[in-house]
Coordinates of C-alpha atoms in Angstrom, one line a residue:
X1148 CA 0.1 -0.1 0.1
X1149 CA 2.8 2.5 1.1
X1150 CA 4.4 1.4 -2.6
X1151 CA 1.2 2.4 -4.2
X1152 CA 1.1 5.7 -2.3
X1153 CA 4.2 6.5 -3.1
X1154 CA 4.0 5.7 -7.0
X1155 CA 0.7 7.4 -7.5
X1156 CA 2.0 10.8 -5.9
X1157 CA 4.7 10.3 -8.2
X1158 CA 2.4 10.1 -11.0
X1159 CA 0.3 13.3 -9.8
X1160 CA 3.3 15.3 -9.9
X1161 CA 4.3 14.0 -13.4
X1162 CA 0.8 15.5 -13.9
X1163 CA 1.4 18.7 -12.5
X1164 CA 4.5 18.7 -14.5
X1165 CA 2.4 18.4 -17.8
X1166 CA -0.2 21.0 -16.8
X1167 CA 2.4 23.6 -15.8
X1168 CA 4.3 23.2 -19.1
X1169 CA 1.6 23.2 -21.2
X1170 CA -0.3 25.9 -18.9
X1171 CA -3.7 23.4 -18.5
X1172 CA -6.7 25.5 -17.3
X1173 CA -8.6 23.6 -14.8
X1174 CA -10.9 21.7 -17.1
X1175 CA -8.1 20.6 -19.0
X1176 CA -6.2 19.4 -15.7
X1177 CA -9.2 17.9 -14.4
X1178 CA -9.7 15.8 -17.3
X1179 CA -6.1 14.7 -17.4
X1180 CA -6.6 14.0 -14.0
X1181 CA -9.5 11.6 -14.3
X1182 CA -8.4 10.1 -17.2
X1183 CA -4.9 9.0 -15.7
X1184 CA -6.0 7.9 -12.5
X1185 CA -9.5 6.3 -13.0
X1186 CA -9.4 4.8 -16.5
X1187 CA -10.5 1.2 -16.3
X1188 CA -7.1 -0.5 -16.8
X1189 CA -5.4 0.9 -13.8
X1190 CA -8.5 0.4 -11.6
X1191 CA -9.1 -3.2 -12.6
X1192 CA -5.2 -3.7 -12.3
X1193 CA -5.2 -2.2 -8.6
X1194 CA -7.9 -4.0 -7.8
X1195 CA -7.0 -7.2 -8.8
X1196 CA -3.1 -7.3 -8.2
X1197 CA -2.5 -5.7 -4.6
X1198 CA 0.9 -6.7 -4.9
X1199 CA 1.8 -3.7 -7.4
X1200 CA 2.7 -5.2 -11.0
X1201 CA 0.9 -2.6 -12.2
X1202 CA 2.2 0.1 -9.7
X1203 CA 4.9 1.0 -12.6
X1204 CA 2.1 2.7 -14.8
X1205 CA 2.8 5.8 -12.3
X1206 CA 5.8 6.8 -14.3
X1207 CA 4.0 7.1 -17.4
X1208 CA 3.4 11.2 -17.2
X1209 CA 7.2 11.7 -17.4
X1210 CA 7.5 9.7 -20.6
X1211 CA 4.7 11.3 -22.0
X1212 CA 6.4 14.8 -21.0
X1213 CA 9.4 13.9 -22.6
X1214 CA 8.0 12.6 -25.9
X1215 CA 5.8 15.7 -26.0
X1216 CA 9.0 18.2 -25.5
X1217 CA 10.9 16.2 -27.8
X1218 CA 8.2 16.5 -30.4
X1219 CA 6.7 20.3 -30.3
X1220 CA 10.2 21.7 -30.0
X1221 CA 12.7 22.3 -33.2
X1222 CA 14.8 19.1 -33.6
X1223 CA 17.1 18.9 -30.8
X1224 CA 21.0 19.4 -30.9
X1225 CA 22.4 16.1 -30.3
X1226 CA 23.5 16.5 -26.8
X1227 CA 19.6 17.3 -25.8
X1228 CA 18.6 14.3 -27.5
X1229 CA 21.0 12.2 -25.9
X1230 CA 19.9 13.7 -22.5
X1231 CA 16.3 13.2 -23.3
X1232 CA 17.0 9.5 -24.5
X1233 CA 18.5 8.8 -21.2
X1234 CA 15.9 10.2 -19.0
X1235 CA 13.2 7.9 -21.4
X1236 CA 15.4 4.9 -20.7
X1237 CA 15.5 5.8 -17.3
X1238 CA 11.7 6.2 -16.5
X1239 CA 11.1 2.6 -18.7
X1240 CA 13.4 0.7 -16.5
X1241 CA 11.5 2.1 -13.4
X1242 CA 8.0 0.6 -15.0
X1243 CA 10.5 -2.9 -15.5
X1244 CA 12.1 -3.0 -12.4
X1245 CA 8.6 -2.1 -10.5
X1246 CA 7.2 -5.5 -12.3
X1247 CA 5.0 -3.4 -14.8
X1248 CA 5.6 -5.7 -17.5
X1249 CA 2.5 -4.6 -19.4
X1250 CA 3.1 -1.0 -19.2
X1251 CA 6.8 -1.4 -20.4
X1252 CA 5.7 -3.2 -23.3
X1253 CA 3.1 -0.7 -23.8
X1254 CA 5.2 2.3 -24.0
X1255 CA 8.3 0.6 -25.7
X1256 CA 5.8 -0.2 -28.6
X1257 CA 4.7 3.3 -28.7
X1258 CA 8.6 4.2 -28.4
X1259 CA 9.5 2.2 -31.3
X1260 CA 6.5 3.7 -33.5
X1261 CA 7.2 7.8 -32.4
X1262 CA 10.9 6.4 -33.6
X1263 CA 9.6 6.0 -36.7
X1264 CA 7.1 8.8 -37.3
X1265 CA 10.0 11.1 -36.1
X1266 CA 12.9 9.7 -37.8
X1267 CA 14.9 13.1 -37.6
X1268 CA 15.3 12.6 -34.1
X1269 CA 16.9 9.2 -34.8
X1270 CA 19.7 10.3 -31.8
X1271 CA 17.1 10.2 -29.3
X1272 CA 15.6 7.2 -30.2
X1273 CA 18.7 5.3 -30.6
X1274 CA 20.0 6.3 -27.2
X1275 CA 16.7 5.6 -25.7
X1276 CA 16.3 2.1 -26.6
X1277 CA 20.0 1.3 -26.1
X1278 CA 19.9 2.7 -23.1
X1279 CA 16.6 1.2 -21.7
X1280 CA 17.9 -2.5 -23.2
X1281 CA 21.3 -2.0 -21.1
X1282 CA 19.2 -0.8 -17.8
X1283 CA 17.0 -3.8 -17.8
X1284 CA 19.2 -6.4 -19.3
X1285 CA 19.8 -8.3 -15.9
X1286 CA 15.9 -9.2 -16.2
X1287 CA 15.5 -9.6 -20.1
X1288 CA 18.5 -11.6 -21.1
X1289 CA 17.9 -14.4 -18.4
X1290 CA 14.3 -14.3 -19.7
X1291 CA 15.2 -14.7 -23.8
X1292 CA 18.0 -17.5 -22.8
X1293 CA 15.5 -19.5 -21.2
X1294 CA 12.6 -19.1 -23.3
X1295 CA 12.6 -22.2 -24.8
X1296 CA 13.3 -24.4 -21.7
X1297 CA 9.6 -23.2 -20.1
X1298 CA 6.7 -25.2 -20.7
X1299 CA 3.7 -22.5 -21.5
X1300 CA 0.4 -24.2 -21.6
X1301 CA -1.1 -20.6 -21.5
X1302 CA 0.3 -20.0 -24.8
X1303 CA -2.8 -21.6 -26.4
X1304 CA -5.2 -19.2 -24.7
X1305 CA -6.3 -16.8 -27.7
X1306 CA -7.3 -14.2 -25.0
X1307 CA -3.4 -13.5 -24.5
X1308 CA -2.8 -12.4 -28.1
X1309 CA -4.6 -8.5 -27.9
X1310 CA -8.0 -7.6 -29.0
X1311 CA -9.6 -10.0 -31.1
X1312 CA -11.5 -6.9 -33.4
X1313 CA -11.6 -3.3 -33.6
X1314 CA -14.8 -3.3 -32.5
X1315 CA -13.4 -5.1 -29.3
X1316 CA -10.7 -2.1 -28.6
X1317 CA -13.6 0.3 -28.6
X1318 CA -15.8 -2.1 -26.5
X1319 CA -13.1 -1.7 -24.2
X1320 CA -13.0 2.1 -23.7
X1321 CA -16.6 3.0 -23.8
X1322 CA -18.3 0.2 -22.1
X1323 CA -18.1 -1.3 -18.5
X1324 CA -18.0 -4.6 -18.1
X1325 CA -18.9 -6.8 -14.5
X1326 CA -15.6 -7.0 -12.6
X1327 CA -14.8 -10.3 -12.5
X1328 CA -10.9 -10.4 -11.7
X1329 CA -10.0 -14.0 -12.6
X1330 CA -11.4 -13.1 -16.1
X1331 CA -8.6 -12.1 -18.6
X1332 CA -10.6 -9.0 -19.3
X1333 CA -8.7 -7.0 -16.5
X1334 CA -5.7 -7.0 -18.9
X1335 CA -7.9 -5.3 -21.9
X1336 CA -10.0 -3.2 -19.8
X1337 CA -9.4 0.6 -20.7
X1338 CA -12.5 1.8 -19.8
X1339 CA -13.2 5.7 -19.8
X1340 CA -16.7 5.6 -20.9
X1341 CA -18.5 6.8 -24.0
X1342 CA -17.7 10.5 -23.3
X1343 CA -14.3 9.9 -22.3
X1344 CA -13.7 8.2 -25.7
X1345 CA -15.3 11.0 -27.9
X1346 CA -13.7 13.7 -25.4
X1347 CA -10.4 11.7 -26.6
X1348 CA -11.5 11.9 -30.2
X1349 CA -12.5 15.5 -30.4
X1350 CA -9.0 16.2 -28.7
X1351 CA -6.9 14.0 -30.7
X1352 CA -8.6 14.3 -34.0
X1353 CA -10.7 17.3 -34.0
X1354 CA -9.3 20.2 -31.9
X1355 CA -5.5 20.5 -33.1
X1356 CA -7.1 21.9 -36.4

């Protein structure tokens, strides 16, 4: 519980840093705060796994802040890109060593796509990914080297391979499902309500233009 509260406080600090950098008003900050702290994924993980495998999620605002900072400025200098890449690696390593494998994979996947789209900032991507792998090697390498030695009967479970169709993804965002901790839906739950989903679509697709 103490660890949850400490990391929750750290996540709140990250949200405040985003608010200060982009001068978010009370309504915008309230939306950010509610979306970050009360979406279906983190709520169901906190309720299901009290021994904090999802607590690394609260480092996410710092990752988001670095990505935003790297994207909304002119192409940073080589030294600045190196520093930003190292900060990203530290945040990703913090998530990994907290035991939050899903959050780590989500952010690492986003990092890869971001690096492709922002190819002119290639130094940040290379430094960030290389430093992340180096920092996390003590856990990644043993798993990689022994992967073929471990039986995985659960690997045949289709629920472990992501959302089955696009409407399942939308359903995960917009529909509140009964909470059953033993079901795989805990992993895929992204509930923000239909109003939250529409607000995100508006802010991401319409508002910037």
